[in-house]
Short mmCIF file of C-alpha atoms in Angstrom, two decimals:
data_model
loop_
_atom_site.label_atom_id
_atom_site.label_comp_id
_atom_site.label_asym_id
_atom_site.label_seq_id
_atom_site.Cartn_x
_atom_site.Cartn_y
_atom_site.Cartn_z
CA UNK A 1280 106.79 100.53 97.59
CA UNK A 1281 103.42 98.56 97.04
CA UNK A 1282 101.56 99.92 99.66
CA UNK A 1283 102.28 103.33 98.08
CA UNK A 1284 101.35 102.53 94.58
CA UNK A 1285 97.73 101.29 96.33
CA UNK A 1286 96.51 103.96 98.57
CA UNK A 1287 95.29 106.89 97.68
CA UNK A 1288 96.86 109.72 100.12
CA UNK A 1289 100.44 110.92 99.58
CA UNK A 1290 102.84 108.46 100.59
CA UNK A 1291 106.77 108.71 100.87
CA UNK A 1292 108.99 106.19 100.90
CA UNK A 1293 112.32 105.88 102.46
CA UNK A 1294 114.70 103.13 101.79
CA UNK A 1295 117.71 102.92 104.27
CA UNK A 1296 117.83 106.40 104.98
CA UNK A 1297 120.31 108.35 106.72
CA UNK A 1298 119.47 109.51 109.72
CA UNK A 1299 119.51 113.42 109.03
CA UNK A 1300 117.26 112.00 105.96
CA UNK A 1301 114.74 111.05 108.52
CA UNK A 1302 114.76 113.81 110.87
CA UNK A 1303 113.95 115.68 107.92
CA UNK A 1304 111.36 113.82 106.66
CA UNK A 1305 110.28 113.32 110.38
CA UNK A 1306 109.71 117.23 111.04
CA UNK A 1307 107.32 117.29 108.20
CA UNK A 1308 104.43 116.31 110.19
CA UNK A 1309 102.78 113.14 109.04
CA UNK A 1310 99.46 111.45 109.95
CA UNK A 1311 101.08 107.41 109.89
CA UNK A 1312 104.72 106.42 109.88
CA UNK A 1313 104.84 103.31 108.70
CA UNK A 1314 108.20 101.25 109.67
CA UNK A 1315 109.05 97.28 107.85
CA UNK A 1316 110.22 95.37 110.51
CA UNK A 1317 113.05 92.32 109.86
CA UNK A 1318 114.57 90.86 113.06
CA UNK A 1319 117.79 91.31 112.61
CA UNK A 1320 116.91 95.44 112.56
CA UNK A 1321 115.18 95.59 115.82
CA UNK A 1322 117.44 97.56 117.33
CA UNK A 1323 117.70 100.17 114.84
CA UNK A 1324 113.83 100.31 114.51
CA UNK A 1325 113.42 100.67 118.19
CA UNK A 1326 115.57 103.95 117.83
CA UNK A 1327 113.73 104.85 114.71
CA UNK A 1328 110.48 104.65 116.84
CA UNK A 1329 111.76 106.76 119.47
CA UNK A 1330 113.43 109.52 117.30
CA UNK A 1331 109.63 109.49 115.60
CA UNK A 1332 107.96 109.80 118.99
CA UNK A 1333 110.29 112.79 119.94
CA UNK A 1334 109.76 114.86 116.44
CA UNK A 1335 106.48 114.17 115.37
CA UNK A 1336 104.13 112.80 118.54
CA UNK A 1337 100.33 113.34 116.80
CA UNK A 1338 101.48 110.54 113.92
CA UNK A 1339 100.82 107.28 114.66
CA UNK A 1340 102.93 104.83 114.33
CA UNK A 1341 102.35 101.64 111.95
CA UNK A 1342 104.67 98.41 112.50
CA UNK A 1343 104.68 95.66 109.60
CA UNK A 1344 107.08 93.35 108.53
CA UNK A 1345 108.17 89.67 109.48
CA UNK A 1346 109.99 91.11 112.72
CA UNK A 1347 106.44 91.54 114.30
CA UNK A 1348 106.05 88.02 114.85
CA UNK A 1349 108.87 88.26 117.14
CA UNK A 1350 107.92 91.22 119.13
CA UNK A 1351 105.68 89.24 121.67
CA UNK A 1352 108.84 86.36 122.31
CA UNK A 1353 111.96 88.59 121.82
CA UNK A 1354 115.32 86.94 122.01
CA UNK A 1355 116.94 86.28 125.31
CA UNK A 1356 119.82 88.92 124.39
CA UNK A 1357 117.01 91.93 123.88
CA UNK A 1358 119.12 93.28 126.90
CA UNK A 1359 117.54 97.10 125.50
CA UNK A 1360 114.61 95.91 125.68
CA UNK A 1361 113.71 96.91 122.11
CA UNK A 1362 110.91 94.49 121.50
CA UNK A 1363 108.87 95.61 124.30
CA UNK A 1364 109.73 99.21 123.42
CA UNK A 1365 107.90 99.00 119.63
CA UNK A 1366 105.35 97.40 121.27
CA UNK A 1367 104.51 100.03 123.83
CA UNK A 1368 105.13 103.08 121.32
CA UNK A 1369 103.19 101.65 118.12
CA UNK A 1370 99.68 102.47 117.25
CA UNK A 1371 99.28 99.69 114.87
CA UNK A 1372 100.84 96.27 114.55
CA UNK A 1373 100.51 94.51 111.23
CA UNK A 1374 100.80 90.52 110.84
CA UNK A 1375 98.53 90.59 107.51
CA UNK A 1376 98.76 91.21 104.08
CA UNK A 1377 100.10 95.16 104.27
CA UNK A 1378 97.81 96.92 101.30
CA UNK A 1379 94.54 96.03 102.78
CA UNK A 1380 95.45 96.66 106.45
CA UNK A 1381 97.05 100.38 105.67
CA UNK A 1382 93.45 100.69 103.04
CA UNK A 1383 91.45 99.71 106.20
CA UNK A 1384 93.08 102.14 108.91
CA UNK A 1385 93.18 104.84 106.52
CA UNK A 1386 89.06 104.45 105.47
CA UNK A 1387 90.24 103.61 101.53
CA UNK A 1388 87.90 102.48 100.16
CA UNK A 1389 86.74 99.88 98.82
CA UNK A 1390 89.86 98.13 100.99
CA UNK A 1391 89.40 94.85 98.81
CA UNK A 1392 89.50 96.62 95.05
CA UNK A 1393 92.72 95.22 93.33
CA UNK A 1394 96.13 95.76 94.32
CA UNK A 1395 98.24 96.87 91.50
CA UNK A 1396 102.05 95.94 90.66
CA UNK A 1397 103.45 98.57 88.22
CA UNK A 1398 105.91 100.69 89.79
CA UNK A 1399 108.13 98.95 91.63
CA UNK A 1400 111.91 99.05 91.49
CA UNK A 1401 113.55 96.07 90.03
CA UNK A 1402 116.56 93.66 91.74
CA UNK A 1403 119.19 92.49 89.74
CA UNK A 1404 122.56 90.52 89.93
CA UNK A 1405 125.96 90.56 87.69
CA UNK A 1406 128.20 88.00 87.25
CA UNK A 1407 132.02 89.07 87.98
CA UNK A 1408 133.43 88.13 85.14
CA UNK A 1409 131.14 90.88 83.31
CA UNK A 1410 131.45 93.75 85.84
CA UNK A 1411 129.73 96.05 82.75
CA UNK A 1412 126.56 93.59 82.65
CA UNK A 1413 123.74 93.82 84.80
CA UNK A 1414 120.19 92.07 84.66
CA UNK A 1415 117.70 94.17 85.69
CA UNK A 1416 114.56 91.58 87.12
CA UNK A 1417 111.24 92.82 87.95
CA UNK A 1418 109.50 91.40 91.37
CA UNK A 1419 105.58 90.35 91.05
CA UNK A 1420 103.89 89.39 94.10
CA UNK A 1421 101.85 86.32 93.97
CA UNK A 1422 101.17 85.36 97.72
CA UNK A 1423 101.93 85.62 100.90
CA UNK A 1424 102.31 82.61 103.38
CA UNK A 1425 102.72 78.93 102.64
CA UNK A 1426 100.38 75.57 103.91
CA UNK A 1427 103.87 73.56 104.53
CA UNK A 1428 104.42 74.83 107.89
CA UNK A 1429 108.06 73.73 108.00
CA UNK A 1430 109.08 74.37 111.65
CA UNK A 1431 111.79 76.79 111.54
CA UNK A 1432 110.55 79.22 108.59
CA UNK A 1433 109.18 82.54 109.83
CA UNK A 1434 107.51 83.43 106.39
CA UNK A 1435 104.77 80.43 107.04
CA UNK A 1436 104.60 81.13 111.00
CA UNK A 1437 103.67 84.89 110.20
CA UNK A 1438 100.71 84.03 108.06
CA UNK A 1439 99.98 81.57 110.59
CA UNK A 1440 100.40 78.71 107.84
CA UNK A 1441 97.91 79.98 105.43
CA UNK A 1442 98.45 81.05 101.74
CA UNK A 1443 97.52 84.87 101.07
CA UNK A 1444 96.71 85.45 97.10
CA UNK A 1445 97.87 89.22 96.02
CA UNK A 1446 97.58 88.70 92.14
CA UNK A 1447 95.98 85.43 90.11
CA UNK A 1448 98.03 84.35 86.80
CA UNK A 1449 96.20 86.72 84.23
CA UNK A 1450 96.95 90.17 86.51
CA UNK A 1451 100.57 88.79 87.27
CA UNK A 1452 100.94 87.94 83.29
CA UNK A 1453 99.94 91.77 82.70
CA UNK A 1454 102.40 92.94 85.44
CA UNK A 1455 104.97 90.90 83.68
CA UNK A 1456 103.80 92.61 80.30
CA UNK A 1457 104.23 96.10 82.15
CA UNK A 1458 108.14 95.23 83.07
CA UNK A 1459 108.29 94.03 80.13
CA UNK A 1460 107.47 97.42 78.60
CA UNK A 1461 109.60 99.12 81.53
CA UNK A 1462 112.59 97.53 80.25
CA UNK A 1463 112.18 97.66 76.45
CA UNK A 1464 112.62 93.80 76.43
CA UNK A 1465 110.50 90.89 75.24
CA UNK A 1466 113.61 88.92 76.96
CA UNK A 1467 112.06 88.90 80.26
CA UNK A 1468 113.01 87.25 83.48
CA UNK A 1469 110.61 87.56 86.44
CA UNK A 1470 110.90 86.79 90.07
CA UNK A 1471 107.63 85.60 90.95
CA UNK A 1472 107.09 85.83 94.79
CA UNK A 1473 105.36 82.81 96.66
CA UNK A 1474 106.42 80.41 99.47
CA UNK A 1475 105.56 77.57 96.88
CA UNK A 1476 104.59 78.27 93.80
CA UNK A 1477 103.93 75.11 92.67
CA UNK A 1478 101.49 74.09 95.20
CA UNK A 1479 98.51 75.15 93.06
CA UNK A 1480 98.94 73.44 89.93
CA UNK A 1481 95.97 74.71 87.88
CA UNK A 1482 97.72 78.81 88.54
CA UNK A 1483 100.85 77.16 86.63
CA UNK A 1484 98.72 76.03 83.87
CA UNK A 1485 97.25 78.94 83.69
CA UNK A 1486 99.81 81.28 83.64
CA UNK A 1487 101.87 79.55 81.29
CA UNK A 1488 98.44 79.06 78.66
CA UNK A 1489 98.82 83.28 78.91
CA UNK A 1490 102.03 82.83 78.23
CA UNK A 1491 102.40 81.11 75.35
CA UNK A 1492 98.65 83.07 74.31
CA UNK A 1493 100.96 85.59 71.99
CA UNK A 1494 104.10 85.17 70.38
CA UNK A 1495 105.42 88.45 72.08
CA UNK A 1496 105.62 87.05 75.22
CA UNK A 1497 107.22 83.60 74.23
CA UNK A 1498 110.29 84.56 75.81
CA UNK A 1499 109.06 85.51 79.52
CA UNK A 1500 110.75 83.35 82.28
CA UNK A 1501 110.06 83.63 85.36
CA UNK A 1502 111.91 82.45 88.68
CA UNK A 1503 110.40 80.90 91.62
CA UNK A 1504 110.41 78.66 94.75
CA UNK A 1505 109.08 75.29 94.97
CA UNK A 1506 109.01 72.30 97.04
CA UNK A 1507 109.83 68.90 96.10
CA UNK A 1508 106.31 67.56 96.46
CA UNK A 1509 104.92 70.82 94.89
CA UNK A 1510 106.97 70.35 91.95
CA UNK A 1511 106.14 66.28 91.79
CA UNK A 1512 102.88 67.10 90.28
CA UNK A 1513 104.34 68.04 86.93
CA UNK A 1514 106.78 66.74 83.98
CA UNK A 1515 109.21 69.06 83.65
CA UNK A 1516 108.65 69.38 80.07
CA UNK A 1517 105.32 70.92 81.16
CA UNK A 1518 107.22 73.25 83.51
CA UNK A 1519 109.56 74.74 80.50
CA UNK A 1520 106.07 75.46 78.43
CA UNK A 1521 104.85 77.32 80.96
CA UNK A 1522 107.77 79.86 81.49
CA UNK A 1523 110.55 78.37 84.26
CA UNK A 1524 113.46 79.46 83.84
CA UNK A 1525 114.92 79.17 87.63
CA UNK A 1526 113.29 77.11 90.35
CA UNK A 1527 114.47 77.37 93.96
CA UNK A 1528 114.16 74.00 95.59
CA UNK A 1529 114.50 73.47 99.04
CA UNK A 1530 116.76 70.14 99.43
CA UNK A 1531 117.34 70.54 103.38
CA UNK A 1532 118.29 67.28 103.93
CA UNK A 1533 118.21 63.45 102.37
CA UNK A 1534 116.46 62.50 105.85
CA UNK A 1535 113.91 64.90 106.29
CA UNK A 1536 111.48 62.99 104.03
CA UNK A 1537 110.95 60.19 106.75
CA UNK A 1538 109.35 60.70 109.59
CA UNK A 1539 111.32 57.76 111.70
CA UNK A 1540 114.20 59.14 110.86
CA UNK A 1541 113.69 62.63 110.82
CA UNK A 1542 111.65 62.70 114.06
CA UNK A 1543 110.50 66.49 115.25
CA UNK A 1544 112.38 67.57 112.00
CA UNK A 1545 109.87 65.67 109.39
CA UNK A 1546 109.41 67.94 106.37
CA UNK A 1547 106.65 66.89 104.26
CA UNK A 1548 107.29 69.17 101.95
CA UNK A 1549 110.14 67.35 101.17
CA UNK A 1550 108.36 63.84 99.79
CA UNK A 1551 109.15 63.05 96.24
CA UNK A 1552 112.63 62.30 93.91
CA UNK A 1553 115.00 64.85 94.41
CA UNK A 1554 117.18 63.75 92.25
CA UNK A 1555 114.63 63.19 89.20
CA UNK A 1556 113.29 66.38 89.76
CA UNK A 1557 116.84 68.10 89.62
CA UNK A 1558 117.74 66.58 86.61
CA UNK A 1559 114.92 66.85 84.71
CA UNK A 1560 114.50 70.29 85.25
CA UNK A 1561 118.14 70.74 84.01
CA UNK A 1562 117.47 68.65 80.52
CA UNK A 1563 114.72 70.84 79.97
CA UNK A 1564 116.68 73.68 80.36
CA UNK A 1565 115.57 75.17 83.90
CA UNK A 1566 118.29 76.35 86.30
CA UNK A 1567 117.69 75.43 90.00
CA UNK A 1568 118.63 77.00 93.03
CA UNK A 1569 119.35 74.21 95.75
CA UNK A 1570 119.03 75.28 99.15
CA UNK A 1571 120.37 72.66 102.40
CA UNK A 1572 120.22 73.25 106.25
CA UNK A 1573 122.86 72.13 108.39
CA UNK A 1574 122.56 70.90 112.33
CA UNK A 1575 118.84 69.36 112.53
CA UNK A 1576 118.78 66.84 115.49
CA UNK A 1577 119.15 64.27 113.69
CA UNK A 1578 122.52 65.40 111.88
CA UNK A 1579 125.48 63.25 113.45
CA UNK A 1580 129.22 63.90 112.11
CA UNK A 1581 128.23 60.51 109.97
CA UNK A 1582 124.94 61.02 108.24
CA UNK A 1583 125.98 64.86 107.66
CA UNK A 1584 128.22 63.53 105.87
CA UNK A 1585 126.06 61.60 103.57
CA UNK A 1586 124.07 65.38 102.93
CA UNK A 1587 126.80 66.65 101.67
CA UNK A 1588 127.38 64.15 99.09
CA UNK A 1589 123.98 63.76 98.03
CA UNK A 1590 123.34 67.55 97.66
CA UNK A 1591 126.62 67.76 95.86
CA UNK A 1592 125.61 65.27 93.03
CA UNK A 1593 122.43 66.99 92.45
CA UNK A 1594 124.79 70.01 90.72
CA UNK A 1595 122.10 72.69 91.43
CA UNK A 1596 122.75 75.60 89.32
CA UNK A 1597 123.27 78.22 92.35
CA UNK A 1598 122.42 76.82 96.26
CA UNK A 1599 122.33 78.65 99.71
CA UNK A 1600 123.84 76.58 102.26
CA UNK A 1601 123.16 77.97 106.32
CA UNK A 1602 122.74 76.81 109.66
CA UNK A 1603 119.30 75.64 111.03
CA UNK A 1604 118.06 79.05 112.79
CA UNK A 1605 115.64 79.54 115.34
CA UNK A 1606 113.48 82.74 115.00
CA UNK A 1607 111.21 84.00 117.27
CA UNK A 1608 107.85 82.82 116.79
CA UNK A 1609 108.33 79.94 114.87
CA UNK A 1610 107.72 76.63 115.92
CA UNK A 1611 111.36 74.95 115.79
CA UNK A 1612 112.28 78.13 118.45
CA UNK A 1613 109.18 77.22 120.46
CA UNK A 1614 110.18 73.82 120.87
CA UNK A 1615 113.91 74.38 121.86
CA UNK A 1616 113.09 77.61 124.06
CA UNK A 1617 111.32 74.82 126.56
CA UNK A 1618 114.00 72.39 125.70
CA UNK A 1619 116.17 75.08 127.24
CA UNK A 1620 118.47 74.88 124.13
CA UNK A 1621 118.49 78.86 123.02
CA UNK A 1622 121.29 80.28 124.36
CA UNK A 1623 121.42 83.87 126.42
CA UNK A 1624 123.57 85.62 124.19
CA UNK A 1625 121.17 85.32 121.31
CA UNK A 1626 120.82 88.52 119.88
CA UNK A 1627 118.95 90.66 117.13
CA UNK A 1628 121.95 90.48 115.61
CA UNK A 1629 121.96 87.02 115.30
CA UNK A 1630 119.01 86.85 113.14
CA UNK A 1631 120.60 86.02 109.61
CA UNK A 1632 121.54 82.91 107.65
CA UNK A 1633 125.07 82.54 108.57
CA UNK A 1634 124.93 82.41 112.66
CA UNK A 1635 125.25 78.53 113.88
CA UNK A 1636 125.72 78.98 118.10
CA UNK A 1637 122.48 80.29 119.02
CA UNK A 1638 120.78 77.21 120.64
CA UNK A 1639 122.53 73.76 121.75
CA UNK A 1640 122.66 71.45 119.18
CA UNK A 1641 122.09 67.58 119.55
CA UNK A 1642 125.34 65.78 118.04
CA UNK A 1643 127.68 68.88 117.72
CA UNK A 1644 129.93 71.33 119.50
CA UNK A 1645 129.51 74.97 119.53
CA UNK A 1646 130.62 76.23 116.32
CA UNK A 1647 131.41 72.71 114.76
CA UNK A 1648 128.83 73.30 112.10
CA UNK A 1649 130.64 75.69 110.66
CA UNK A 1650 133.31 73.13 109.37
CA UNK A 1651 131.26 71.55 107.31
CA UNK A 1652 129.74 74.80 105.93
CA UNK A 1653 132.96 75.16 104.63
CA UNK A 1654 133.07 71.44 103.56
CA UNK A 1655 129.97 72.09 101.60
CA UNK A 1656 131.32 75.11 99.52
CA UNK A 1657 134.87 72.95 98.89
CA UNK A 1658 133.08 69.84 97.61
CA UNK A 1659 130.83 72.22 95.34
CA UNK A 1660 133.41 73.93 94.02
CA UNK A 1661 136.48 71.22 93.67
CA UNK A 1662 133.36 68.28 91.99
CA UNK A 1663 131.18 70.64 90.29
CA UNK A 1664 133.01 74.23 89.29
CA UNK A 1665 132.57 77.64 90.33
CA UNK A 1666 128.96 78.82 90.45
CA UNK A 1667 127.80 80.88 87.45
CA UNK A 1668 127.77 83.53 89.46
CA UNK A 1669 131.52 83.49 91.18
#
């Protein structure tokens, strides 16, 4: 959607089309056919590329999306050879910011003109107890990539651990106002997509100043991702006044911030007082999404219990709990492959948050980590009550 809005030539966007719809569109003879590749859909994209080559042989095929970084070092279970097929049958691979990439190959000058974000569809959520209520949430892409370089993070690795800005604070504010007009409401919650938006403190402060500059936007609130280290630059009251409504915080493990204990799984982004930060956010009306990971090399049946108890006591408003997953193209995958710990039957369909047996863990048997996944959720429910979205 973002690319279509920002190039000059006529463009059709298909979102999860049925095969007959896709085939009918191919018969129109497009000059370029672009695919967004997500790792779990690699086999499906290979089939779509094959159909595109058959139905529209003169079209140039462009492959983008985070799955591109996985093609040159595919999972061992890629028995169909889908990664090789995509590489051999694509004309362009995009591993950079996509709008400017498409402008460049289309000779759509000037390539570096501003990127607008006025027509993206909304995401949203609902509460189970309120079936007729649905919160529509606009999205603004602030930046791509992240210099934190967590070894398991595919989105950081994709952009070679660099941050690429797409919208400055004034543009982000203007896009938020546009979505407010579309929704006909000043009570706006916007998802600002940035892997760690709080790294740039001046960005947050300028956005907050703009929101406060007009009484019509005083009710603007935003949801964003942040690391403990980056959040430590702020007092929670300041974040509240800058419009923060919900913050996704990578808690991961209480052992990750100590290089001696964590070893190769040390995460510099984790430095800071997690309890103080999350408590401060809650006291100032800012909700949190806490994320935590199971199966680091330093995890044992004994200390993983400490992580569970600590995370439960943080009382995150929402939470994400998942096993460590090595994605091809990341430092974690490369290391585990060198150590011959990647399972031979690891397939594309296994690249998702809840697959727990794609590599050999240091201190747990296959599938053993799943019992701690269940224990996490049970304790969160019993001690903190059901999530707001339950």
